[in-house]
GROMACS .gro file of C-alpha atoms in nm:
model
  441
    1MET     CA    1  -4.473  -2.068  -0.199
    2SER     CA    2  -4.707  -1.766  -0.165
    3GLY     CA    3  -4.592  -1.668   0.181
    4ILE     CA    4  -4.430  -1.765   0.520
    5LEU     CA    5  -4.603  -1.761   0.838
    6ILE     CA    6  -4.403  -1.749   1.152
    7ARG     CA    7  -4.580  -1.861   1.448
    8GLY     CA    8  -4.495  -1.763   1.806
    9ALA     CA    9  -4.169  -1.583   1.765
   10SER     CA   10  -4.018  -1.406   2.068
   11LEU     CA   11  -3.975  -1.028   1.939
   12VAL     CA   12  -3.676  -0.841   2.077
   13GLY     CA   13  -3.888  -0.645   2.324
   14GLY     CA   14  -4.006  -0.970   2.462
   15ASP     CA   15  -4.364  -1.004   2.312
   16ARG     CA   16  -4.462  -1.318   2.124
   17ALA     CA   17  -4.605  -1.287   1.780
   18ASP     CA   18  -4.688  -1.405   1.454
   19ILE     CA   19  -4.505  -1.279   1.141
   20ARG     CA   20  -4.650  -1.340   0.801
   21ILE     CA   21  -4.436  -1.225   0.489
   22ALA     CA   22  -4.569  -1.188   0.142
   23ASP     CA   23  -4.426  -1.077  -0.174
   24GLY     CA   24  -4.103  -1.005   0.006
   25SER     CA   25  -4.240  -0.765   0.289
   26ILE     CA   26  -4.367  -0.825   0.624
   27VAL     CA   27  -4.746  -0.794   0.594
   28ALA     CA   28  -4.862  -0.868   0.936
   29VAL     CA   29  -4.703  -0.893   1.307
   30GLY     CA   30  -4.909  -0.993   1.595
   31SER     CA   31  -5.207  -1.264   1.556
   32ALA     CA   32  -5.190  -1.382   1.183
   33SER     CA   33  -5.318  -1.670   0.983
   34ALA     CA   34  -5.189  -1.876   0.749
   35GLU     CA   35  -5.306  -1.876   0.367
   36SER     CA   36  -5.320  -2.118   0.123
   37GLY     CA   37  -4.968  -2.233   0.032
   38ASP     CA   38  -4.790  -2.065   0.281
   39HIS     CA   39  -4.484  -2.233   0.449
   40VAL     CA   40  -4.534  -2.258   0.824
   41ILE     CA   41  -4.262  -2.205   1.069
   42ASP     CA   42  -4.328  -2.315   1.430
   43ALA     CA   43  -4.104  -2.040   1.615
   44ASP     CA   44  -4.194  -2.159   1.990
   45GLY     CA   45  -3.890  -2.069   2.191
   46LEU     CA   46  -3.727  -1.870   1.896
   47VAL     CA   47  -3.591  -1.511   1.901
   48ALA     CA   48  -3.701  -1.316   1.581
   49LEU     CA   49  -3.416  -1.095   1.519
   50PRO     CA   50  -3.385  -0.860   1.207
   51GLY     CA   51  -3.172  -0.990   0.938
   52LEU     CA   52  -2.803  -0.949   1.059
   53VAL     CA   53  -2.562  -0.708   0.850
   54ASP     CA   54  -2.192  -0.756   0.844
   55LEU     CA   55  -2.009  -0.415   0.764
   56HIS     CA   56  -1.664  -0.641   0.706
   57THR     CA   57  -1.653  -0.945   0.496
   58HIS     CA   58  -1.403  -1.046   0.265
   59LEU     CA   59  -1.562  -1.251  -0.018
   60ARG     CA   60  -1.215  -1.282  -0.193
   61GLU     CA   61  -1.400  -1.270  -0.552
   62PRO     CA   62  -1.259  -1.176  -0.780
   63GLY     CA   63  -0.919  -1.336  -0.787
   64GLY     CA   64  -0.934  -1.523  -0.452
   65GLU     CA   65  -1.161  -1.794  -0.527
   66ALA     CA   66  -0.956  -2.071  -0.419
   67SER     CA   67  -1.058  -1.905  -0.042
   68GLU     CA   68  -1.405  -1.786  -0.080
   69THR     CA   69  -1.630  -1.650  -0.336
   70VAL     CA   70  -1.940  -1.430  -0.341
   71LEU     CA   71  -2.171  -1.758  -0.358
   72THR     CA   72  -1.992  -1.969  -0.084
   73GLY     CA   73  -1.940  -1.662   0.129
   74THR     CA   74  -2.323  -1.543   0.106
   75ARG     CA   75  -2.407  -1.925   0.189
   76ALA     CA   76  -2.184  -1.875   0.506
   77ALA     CA   77  -2.370  -1.547   0.573
   78ALA     CA   78  -2.699  -1.704   0.561
   79ALA     CA   79  -2.605  -1.996   0.782
   80GLY     CA   80  -2.512  -1.733   1.035
   81GLY     CA   81  -2.829  -1.561   0.999
   82PHE     CA   82  -2.704  -1.250   0.795
   83THR     CA   83  -2.920  -1.097   0.515
   84ALA     CA   84  -2.647  -0.822   0.393
   85VAL     CA   85  -2.252  -0.825   0.398
   86PHE     CA   86  -2.038  -0.557   0.301
   87ALA     CA   87  -1.730  -0.731   0.094
   88MET     CA   88  -1.394  -0.544   0.158
   89ALA     CA   89  -1.176  -0.418  -0.155
   90ASN     CA   90  -0.884  -0.634  -0.122
   91THR     CA   91  -0.958  -0.859  -0.414
   92THR     CA   92  -0.776  -0.925  -0.737
   93PRO     CA   93  -0.798  -0.705  -0.915
   94VAL     CA   94  -0.877  -0.432  -0.617
   95ALA     CA   95  -1.217  -0.293  -0.598
   96ASP     CA   96  -1.101   0.053  -0.683
   97THR     CA   97  -1.294   0.098  -1.005
   98ALA     CA   98  -1.685   0.132  -1.085
   99GLY     CA   99  -1.636  -0.187  -1.312
  100VAL     CA  100  -1.522  -0.398  -1.006
  101VAL     CA  101  -1.773  -0.320  -0.736
  102GLU     CA  102  -2.058  -0.349  -0.997
  103GLN     CA  103  -1.936  -0.696  -1.059
  104VAL     CA  104  -1.943  -0.789  -0.694
  105GLU     CA  105  -2.296  -0.650  -0.643
  106ALA     CA  106  -2.416  -0.827  -0.969
  107LEU     CA  107  -2.276  -1.175  -0.830
  108GLY     CA  108  -2.468  -1.109  -0.524
  109ARG     CA  109  -2.781  -1.035  -0.655
  110GLN     CA  110  -2.734  -1.313  -0.902
  111HIS     CA  111  -2.703  -1.565  -0.617
  112GLY     CA  112  -2.972  -1.422  -0.388
  113TYR     CA  113  -2.862  -1.581  -0.031
  114ALA     CA  114  -2.768  -1.204   0.093
  115THR     CA  115  -2.745  -0.854  -0.003
  116VAL     CA  116  -2.391  -0.748  -0.126
  117ARG     CA  117  -2.286  -0.412  -0.094
  118PRO     CA  118  -1.912  -0.371  -0.215
  119ILE     CA  119  -1.656  -0.161   0.023
  120GLY     CA  120  -1.465   0.035  -0.246
  121ALA     CA  121  -1.085   0.081  -0.184
  122VAL     CA  122  -0.958   0.459  -0.069
  123THR     CA  123  -0.646   0.444  -0.257
  124VAL     CA  124  -0.566   0.271  -0.613
  125GLY     CA  125  -0.450  -0.090  -0.565
  126LEU     CA  126  -0.466  -0.021  -0.196
  127ALA     CA  127  -0.104   0.152  -0.211
  128GLY     CA  128  -0.157   0.442  -0.061
  129GLN     CA  129  -0.038   0.685  -0.326
  130GLN     CA  130  -0.323   0.795  -0.493
  131LEU     CA  131  -0.698   0.839  -0.445
  132ALA     CA  132  -0.920   0.567  -0.595
  133GLU     CA  133  -1.230   0.623  -0.854
  134LEU     CA  134  -1.451   0.740  -0.507
  135GLY     CA  135  -1.709   0.915  -0.677
  136ALA     CA  136  -1.764   0.675  -0.981
  137MET     CA  137  -1.801   0.391  -0.741
  138ALA     CA  138  -2.059   0.620  -0.507
  139SER     CA  139  -2.248   0.711  -0.845
  140SER     CA  140  -2.239   0.337  -1.015
  141ARG     CA  141  -2.494   0.075  -0.978
  142ALA     CA  142  -2.357  -0.069  -0.633
  143GLN     CA  143  -2.382   0.287  -0.479
  144VAL     CA  144  -2.082   0.269  -0.247
  145ARG     CA  145  -2.094   0.443   0.043
  146VAL     CA  146  -1.798   0.275   0.241
  147PHE     CA  147  -1.454   0.307   0.152
  148SER     CA  148  -1.178   0.117   0.294
  149ASP     CA  149  -0.800  -0.003   0.248
  150ASP     CA  150  -0.865  -0.288   0.475
  151GLY     CA  151  -0.548  -0.499   0.531
  152HIS     CA  152  -0.360  -0.184   0.475
  153CYS     CA  153  -0.379   0.121   0.674
  154VAL     CA  154  -0.437   0.482   0.509
  155ALA     CA  155  -0.095   0.597   0.680
  156ASP     CA  156  -0.026   0.899   0.483
  157PRO     CA  157  -0.247   1.175   0.688
  158LEU     CA  158  -0.281   1.372   0.375
  159MET     CA  159  -0.426   1.110   0.199
  160MET     CA  160  -0.659   1.025   0.472
  161ARG     CA  161  -0.746   1.404   0.480
  162ARG     CA  162  -0.823   1.403   0.123
  163ALA     CA  163  -1.037   1.080   0.142
  164LEU     CA  164  -1.222   1.214   0.439
  165GLU     CA  165  -1.322   1.531   0.250
  166TYR     CA  166  -1.389   1.365  -0.078
  167VAL     CA  167  -1.669   1.106   0.072
  168ALA     CA  168  -1.825   1.354   0.269
  169ALA     CA  169  -1.957   1.506  -0.043
  170PHE     CA  170  -2.209   1.219  -0.098
  171ASP     CA  171  -2.248   1.085   0.276
  172GLY     CA  172  -1.966   0.830   0.244
  173VAL     CA  173  -1.779   0.680   0.555
  174VAL     CA  174  -1.414   0.566   0.533
  175ALA     CA  175  -1.351   0.255   0.737
  176GLN     CA  176  -0.995   0.287   0.867
  177HIS     CA  177  -0.762  -0.034   0.930
  178ALA     CA  178  -0.581   0.155   1.210
  179GLN     CA  179  -0.212  -0.004   1.218
  180GLU     CA  180   0.083   0.234   1.190
  181PRO     CA  181   0.312   0.048   0.951
  182ARG     CA  182   0.666   0.140   1.092
  183LEU     CA  183   0.523   0.043   1.455
  184THR     CA  184   0.428  -0.321   1.315
  185GLU     CA  185   0.712  -0.422   1.092
  186GLY     CA  186   0.740  -0.829   1.102
  187ALA     CA  187   0.490  -0.793   1.421
  188GLN     CA  188   0.347  -1.168   1.480
  189MET     CA  189   0.123  -1.124   1.793
  190ASN     CA  190   0.012  -0.880   2.082
  191GLU     CA  191   0.310  -0.728   2.237
  192GLY     CA  192   0.385  -0.816   2.554
  193PRO     CA  193   0.561  -1.071   2.807
  194LEU     CA  194   0.401  -1.349   2.615
  195SER     CA  195   0.562  -1.255   2.294
  196GLY     CA  196   0.892  -1.198   2.440
  197GLU     CA  197   0.863  -1.587   2.590
  198LEU     CA  198   0.744  -1.701   2.245
  199GLY     CA  199   1.004  -1.523   2.061
  200LEU     CA  200   0.770  -1.371   1.825
  201THR     CA  201   0.780  -1.006   1.716
  202GLY     CA  202   0.535  -0.792   1.923
  203TRP     CA  203   0.245  -0.586   1.781
  204PRO     CA  204   0.230  -0.269   2.025
  205ALA     CA  205  -0.129  -0.130   2.134
  206ALA     CA  206   0.020   0.203   2.044
  207ALA     CA  207   0.040   0.118   1.654
  208GLU     CA  208  -0.351   0.110   1.657
  209GLU     CA  209  -0.428   0.371   1.901
  210SER     CA  210  -0.221   0.633   1.771
  211ILE     CA  211  -0.367   0.595   1.393
  212ILE     CA  212  -0.718   0.635   1.559
  213ALA     CA  213  -0.614   0.930   1.739
  214ARG     CA  214  -0.500   1.101   1.438
  215ASP     CA  215  -0.796   1.022   1.234
  216VAL     CA  216  -1.049   1.112   1.463
  217LEU     CA  217  -0.904   1.456   1.480
  218LEU     CA  218  -0.872   1.481   1.077
  219ALA     CA  219  -1.232   1.358   1.113
  220GLU     CA  220  -1.351   1.660   1.314
  221HIS     CA  221  -1.127   1.892   1.088
  222THR     CA  222  -1.290   1.746   0.771
  223HIS     CA  223  -1.659   1.748   0.911
  224SER     CA  224  -1.649   1.387   0.787
  225ARG     CA  225  -1.775   1.025   0.894
  226LEU     CA  226  -1.482   0.779   0.994
  227HIS     CA  227  -1.543   0.428   1.094
  228VAL     CA  228  -1.289   0.242   1.279
  229CYS     CA  229  -1.234  -0.122   1.183
  230HIS     CA  230  -1.193  -0.413   1.441
  231VAL     CA  231  -1.086  -0.218   1.741
  232SER     CA  232  -0.875  -0.442   1.958
  233THR     CA  233  -0.735  -0.237   2.285
  234ALA     CA  234  -0.842  -0.087   2.562
  235GLY     CA  235  -0.656   0.240   2.456
  236SER     CA  236  -0.839   0.263   2.148
  237VAL     CA  237  -1.171   0.264   2.335
  238ASP     CA  238  -1.067   0.532   2.520
  239VAL     CA  239  -0.984   0.732   2.253
  240VAL     CA  240  -1.308   0.649   2.072
  241ARG     CA  241  -1.492   0.756   2.371
  242TRP     CA  242  -1.305   1.070   2.378
  243ALA     CA  243  -1.396   1.154   2.028
  244LYS     CA  244  -1.756   1.061   2.080
  245ALA     CA  245  -1.801   1.317   2.362
  246ARG     CA  246  -1.619   1.576   2.142
  247GLY     CA  247  -1.922   1.537   1.907
  248ILE     CA  248  -1.701   1.376   1.630
  249GLN     CA  249  -1.858   1.151   1.372
  250VAL     CA  250  -1.694   0.824   1.465
  251THR     CA  251  -1.824   0.492   1.502
  252ALA     CA  252  -1.646   0.169   1.551
  253GLU     CA  253  -1.633  -0.202   1.549
  254VAL     CA  254  -1.507  -0.506   1.721
  255THR     CA  255  -1.478  -0.850   1.597
  256PRO     CA  256  -1.641  -1.160   1.811
  257HIS     CA  257  -1.308  -1.312   1.828
  258HIS     CA  258  -1.165  -1.011   1.995
  259LEU     CA  259  -1.458  -1.041   2.255
  260LEU     CA  260  -1.368  -1.381   2.342
  261LEU     CA  261  -1.003  -1.519   2.282
  262THR     CA  262  -0.649  -1.364   2.402
  263ASP     CA  263  -0.332  -1.355   2.327
  264GLU     CA  264  -0.273  -1.668   2.530
  265THR     CA  265  -0.396  -1.880   2.215
  266ALA     CA  266  -0.072  -1.835   2.064
  267ARG     CA  267   0.108  -2.026   2.306
  268ASP     CA  268   0.106  -2.348   2.107
  269TYR     CA  269   0.181  -2.136   1.769
  270ASP     CA  270  -0.152  -2.250   1.620
  271ALA     CA  271  -0.197  -2.045   1.331
  272ARG     CA  272  -0.561  -2.058   1.348
  273PHE     CA  273  -0.521  -1.807   1.611
  274LYS     CA  274  -0.313  -1.550   1.409
  275VAL     CA  275  -0.501  -1.259   1.307
  276ASN     CA  276  -0.458  -0.884   1.252
  277PRO     CA  277  -0.518  -0.689   1.453
  278PRO     CA  278  -0.388  -0.970   1.679
  279LEU     CA  279  -0.548  -1.129   1.968
  280ARG     CA  280  -0.481  -0.897   2.305
  281ARG     CA  281  -0.491  -0.957   2.647
  282ALA     CA  282  -0.749  -1.033   2.877
  283GLU     CA  283  -0.790  -0.692   3.004
  284ASP     CA  284  -0.865  -0.582   2.647
  285VAL     CA  285  -1.129  -0.828   2.618
  286ALA     CA  286  -1.302  -0.702   2.909
  287ALA     CA  287  -1.289  -0.331   2.773
  288LEU     CA  288  -1.420  -0.423   2.442
  289ARG     CA  289  -1.707  -0.620   2.588
  290ALA     CA  290  -1.778  -0.307   2.812
  291ALA     CA  291  -1.776  -0.082   2.529
  292VAL     CA  292  -2.023  -0.259   2.330
  293ALA     CA  293  -2.252  -0.275   2.640
  294ASP     CA  294  -2.223   0.123   2.668
  295GLY     CA  295  -2.245   0.192   2.298
  296THR     CA  296  -1.892   0.310   2.267
  297ILE     CA  297  -1.837   0.049   2.023
  298ASP     CA  298  -2.128   0.064   1.760
  299ILE     CA  299  -2.149  -0.274   1.629
  300VAL     CA  300  -1.976  -0.629   1.602
  301ALA     CA  301  -1.830  -0.687   1.281
  302THR     CA  302  -1.697  -1.048   1.165
  303ASP     CA  303  -1.362  -0.945   0.960
  304HIS     CA  304  -1.462  -1.318   0.792
  305ALA     CA  305  -1.111  -1.374   0.640
  306PRO     CA  306  -1.113  -1.712   0.468
  307HIS     CA  307  -0.789  -1.890   0.359
  308PRO     CA  308  -0.718  -2.192   0.197
  309ASP     CA  309  -0.555  -2.486   0.422
  310GLU     CA  310  -0.210  -2.450   0.338
  311SER     CA  311  -0.223  -2.064   0.434
  312LYS     CA  312  -0.279  -2.178   0.814
  313GLU     CA  313  -0.119  -2.529   0.818
  314CYS     CA  314   0.234  -2.407   0.833
  315ALA     CA  315   0.472  -2.216   1.074
  316TRP     CA  316   0.318  -1.915   1.270
  317SER     CA  317   0.544  -1.681   1.106
  318GLU     CA  318   0.482  -1.797   0.738
  319ALA     CA  319   0.105  -1.811   0.823
  320ALA     CA  320  -0.152  -1.585   0.680
  321PHE     CA  321  -0.369  -1.332   0.893
  322GLY     CA  322  -0.718  -1.409   0.940
  323MET     CA  323  -1.008  -1.639   1.100
  324VAL     CA  324  -1.371  -1.708   0.928
  325GLY     CA  325  -1.656  -1.597   1.127
  326LEU     CA  326  -1.983  -1.563   0.972
  327GLU     CA  327  -2.132  -1.890   1.084
  328SER     CA  328  -2.026  -1.856   1.427
  329ALA     CA  329  -2.066  -1.454   1.539
  330LEU     CA  330  -2.411  -1.471   1.637
  331SER     CA  331  -2.332  -1.743   1.897
  332VAL     CA  332  -2.007  -1.582   1.991
  333VAL     CA  333  -2.222  -1.252   2.059
  334GLN     CA  334  -2.452  -1.448   2.271
  335HIS     CA  335  -2.164  -1.627   2.468
  336ALA     CA  336  -1.980  -1.325   2.578
  337LEU     CA  337  -2.238  -1.059   2.573
  338VAL     CA  338  -2.599  -1.205   2.620
  339ASP     CA  339  -2.552  -1.490   2.868
  340THR     CA  340  -2.309  -1.257   3.085
  341GLY     CA  341  -2.607  -1.035   3.111
  342MET     CA  342  -2.432  -0.741   2.936
  343LEU     CA  343  -2.661  -0.712   2.643
  344ASP     CA  344  -3.000  -0.813   2.560
  345TRP     CA  345  -3.151  -0.935   2.285
  346ALA     CA  346  -3.278  -0.592   2.133
  347SER     CA  347  -2.907  -0.467   2.180
  348VAL     CA  348  -2.808  -0.782   1.999
  349ALA     CA  349  -3.046  -0.631   1.719
  350ARG     CA  350  -2.872  -0.282   1.710
  351VAL     CA  351  -2.525  -0.423   1.703
  352LEU     CA  352  -2.554  -0.663   1.443
  353SER     CA  353  -2.831  -0.511   1.237
  354THR     CA  354  -2.983  -0.192   1.252
  355THR     CA  355  -2.656  -0.002   1.344
  356PRO     CA  356  -2.412  -0.171   1.090
  357ALA     CA  357  -2.702  -0.079   0.804
  358HIS     CA  358  -2.702   0.274   0.915
  359ILE     CA  359  -2.363   0.287   0.896
  360GLY     CA  360  -2.334   0.162   0.561
  361ARG     CA  361  -2.644   0.370   0.461
  362LEU     CA  362  -2.800   0.022   0.348
  363ALA     CA  363  -3.182   0.081   0.285
  364GLY     CA  364  -3.436  -0.162   0.436
  365TYR     CA  365  -3.307  -0.197   0.818
  366ASP     CA  366  -3.455   0.130   0.955
  367ARG     CA  367  -3.786  -0.013   1.084
  368PRO     CA  368  -3.722  -0.410   1.104
  369LEU     CA  369  -3.989  -0.652   1.184
  370SER     CA  370  -4.277  -0.405   1.126
  371VAL     CA  371  -4.529  -0.402   0.893
  372GLY     CA  372  -4.458  -0.287   0.529
  373ALA     CA  373  -4.067  -0.342   0.609
  374PRO     CA  374  -3.878  -0.576   0.361
  375ALA     CA  375  -3.870  -0.907   0.507
  376HIS     CA  376  -3.513  -0.987   0.627
  377LEU     CA  377  -3.516  -1.158   0.956
  378THR     CA  378  -3.318  -1.450   1.151
  379LEU     CA  379  -3.462  -1.699   1.391
  380VAL     CA  380  -3.239  -1.826   1.643
  381ASP     CA  381  -3.282  -2.057   1.903
  382PRO     CA  382  -3.111  -1.929   2.236
  383ALA     CA  383  -3.140  -2.247   2.419
  384ALA     CA  384  -2.939  -2.464   2.176
  385SER     CA  385  -2.575  -2.517   2.185
  386ARG     CA  386  -2.326  -2.698   2.011
  387THR     CA  387  -1.947  -2.800   1.990
  388TRP     CA  388  -1.808  -2.604   1.719
  389SER     CA  389  -1.606  -2.766   1.417
  390PRO     CA  390  -1.522  -2.705   1.072
  391GLY     CA  391  -1.832  -2.928   0.988
  392GLU     CA  392  -2.026  -2.608   1.099
  393LEU     CA  393  -1.907  -2.386   0.824
  394ARG     CA  394  -2.080  -2.328   0.481
  395GLY     CA  395  -1.827  -2.125   0.316
  396ARG     CA  396  -1.492  -2.254   0.107
  397SER     CA  397  -1.250  -2.237   0.414
  398ARG     CA  398  -1.184  -2.389   0.735
  399ASN     CA  399  -0.981  -2.165   0.930
  400THR     CA  400  -1.205  -2.125   1.226
  401PRO     CA  401  -1.051  -2.042   1.589
  402TYR     CA  402  -1.342  -2.189   1.797
  403THR     CA  403  -1.283  -2.559   1.690
  404GLY     CA  404  -1.361  -2.764   2.019
  405LEU     CA  405  -1.563  -2.488   2.216
  406THR     CA  406  -1.889  -2.554   2.307
  407LEU     CA  407  -2.103  -2.219   2.171
  408PRO     CA  408  -2.461  -2.152   2.248
  409GLY     CA  409  -2.759  -2.034   1.997
  410ARG     CA  410  -2.866  -2.201   1.667
  411VAL     CA  411  -2.996  -2.014   1.358
  412VAL     CA  412  -3.293  -2.192   1.247
  413ALA     CA  413  -3.395  -1.973   0.977
  414THR     CA  414  -3.299  -1.709   0.790
  415VAL     CA  415  -3.515  -1.498   0.552
  416HIS     CA  416  -3.361  -1.260   0.296
  417GLY     CA  417  -3.589  -1.011   0.102
  418GLY     CA  418  -3.882  -1.290   0.194
  419VAL     CA  419  -3.674  -1.581   0.047
  420PRO     CA  420  -3.604  -1.868   0.307
  421THR     CA  421  -3.240  -1.921   0.271
  422VAL     CA  422  -3.189  -2.150   0.601
  423LEU     CA  423  -3.479  -2.346   0.734
  424ASP     CA  424  -3.487  -2.587   1.012
  425GLY     CA  425  -3.121  -2.489   1.042
  426ALA     CA  426  -3.001  -2.638   0.673
  427LEU     CA  427  -2.913  -2.401   0.380
  428VAL     CA  428  -3.188  -2.397   0.103
  429ASP     CA  429  -3.018  -2.529  -0.221
  430ALA     CA  430  -2.895  -2.236  -0.437
  431GLU     CA  431  -3.104  -2.315  -0.750
  432THR     CA  432  -3.412  -2.251  -0.525
  433VAL     CA  433  -3.291  -1.964  -0.341
  434ALA     CA  434  -3.202  -1.790  -0.698
  435ALA     CA  435  -3.528  -1.866  -0.868
  436ALA     CA  436  -3.741  -1.772  -0.541
  437ALA     CA  437  -3.521  -1.440  -0.551
  438GLY     CA  438  -3.607  -1.408  -0.917
  439THR     CA  439  -3.257  -1.361  -1.024
  440GLY     CA  440  -3.225  -1.694  -1.258
  441ARG     CA  441  -2.911  -1.875  -1.299
   0.00000   0.00000   0.00000
C-alpha cells in the first residue's frame, strides 16, 4: 500500500475534506486525488478525529497476561479509535525501573497497533515507602513523563511532596490516585443511603476530595505538575476548579463510566459495576459532565482495567475492582456529552486526543490532521448505534459494564502512524499491522 486517500470526511470544524496519507504523514488536506496503489476510504458521513490518546490504561503485561497483554490491549485500543495509550505501572514486576518501562515500550513498538508510553511508578513496588527510579525512567528509551502508583494512593504527604519536586526537574507529572486509605478501609461502594440499604461498606466522597485538596496545595508549593486520576465527585470538581482559578498546575480526568453510570447499579450486586473509585450519585454524574464541558476536567481517560472472568463472576465483596473501557469510550462520550449538546466534535478531539497527549508530553498530536503531521486519525460514524455486548470487545477480558445498553457511534477506521489498524470497522490482522509498521515479528 503506497498511501491512503480518505474521501469526503467531516473535519471537527465542520468542513468536508479529503485527507491523503503517505509515508506515515498527512500529505494533503482539502482536495486530493488517489495515486497508484492507494487504499481509498469513502468517508461520506464520517467524522475525522485526531487519533485518540488514553492517559490511563492497564495493559497488565508483564505478569498479568491472563487479563491482558500489550498486544491484546492495543488491539482493543485500536478498535476504540485510540492510537496511543499510557500504560499504568501496576504490573508484576511493577514498572518502577528503567528496565521494565523499556520492556513495555518495546512491546508496543513490536506490535504496532498503538504507541505505548509506559507510566512509571512513583514509589518502589507501589508501596509508598521509597521513591522509585524516577530519573532513570525519564532518561530511558521509554522517556517516561507520567508517574503514578494508580491502584494505590501516594498517601504520605512528604513522599508526595518529594515526588512532585523530583519530576519538576524534567517536566514530569505525578498522576495521583486520590483515595485516603484510612477512610476507605473495606469500602465496597459509594457511601450513602444505598450502601446502608445493601449492607456494603461505604466509600465517602471526602476520601477522594481530601487528598485532592492536599495535593493541589503541594503542587502549588513545589511549582510542579499534578494530574488527578478518575475524578468522581462533585466536591472533587469544586476543589480542582478552585485550584485552577488560583493558577496551580493541576489537570484532571474523568472516566466514561463515571459520566454515565451511578451507584444504583449496585442494587443487584452485579460485580461488573464494582470499580475504584466507585460509581457515585446522579448529582455527581451531572457535575462531572458539566466540568468536562466547562474545562475544569481536562480529559476523558478510560481506566481500562481488564480482569479474568473468575474475578468478576463471584460475590461482590470478593470481586476485583475495575472495568474495561477502550472499545466503548468514544461511544459513551458521544452519548453522555455530544448527543446531549454539551460538547461538539472539536471538543471531543480536545478531551480525547490533543490534551491527554499534551499532559503526557506525547509528540505528534500538537497540530492534528494538518499537512506534515504524523498520520494518527480515527474515522467515526456518529449516526450508527449498536446494542453493546462482550462480542464488541477485542481485548482479553470481558468485564464491560455496558452489556445490553444501546450506544451511539462506531469506529470505522483507525490509522496509527500511517498504518491502518482498523478498516471497515474490523481490526486489521496482527501480521499485516506489524509488517506495515516496519517492526517485524
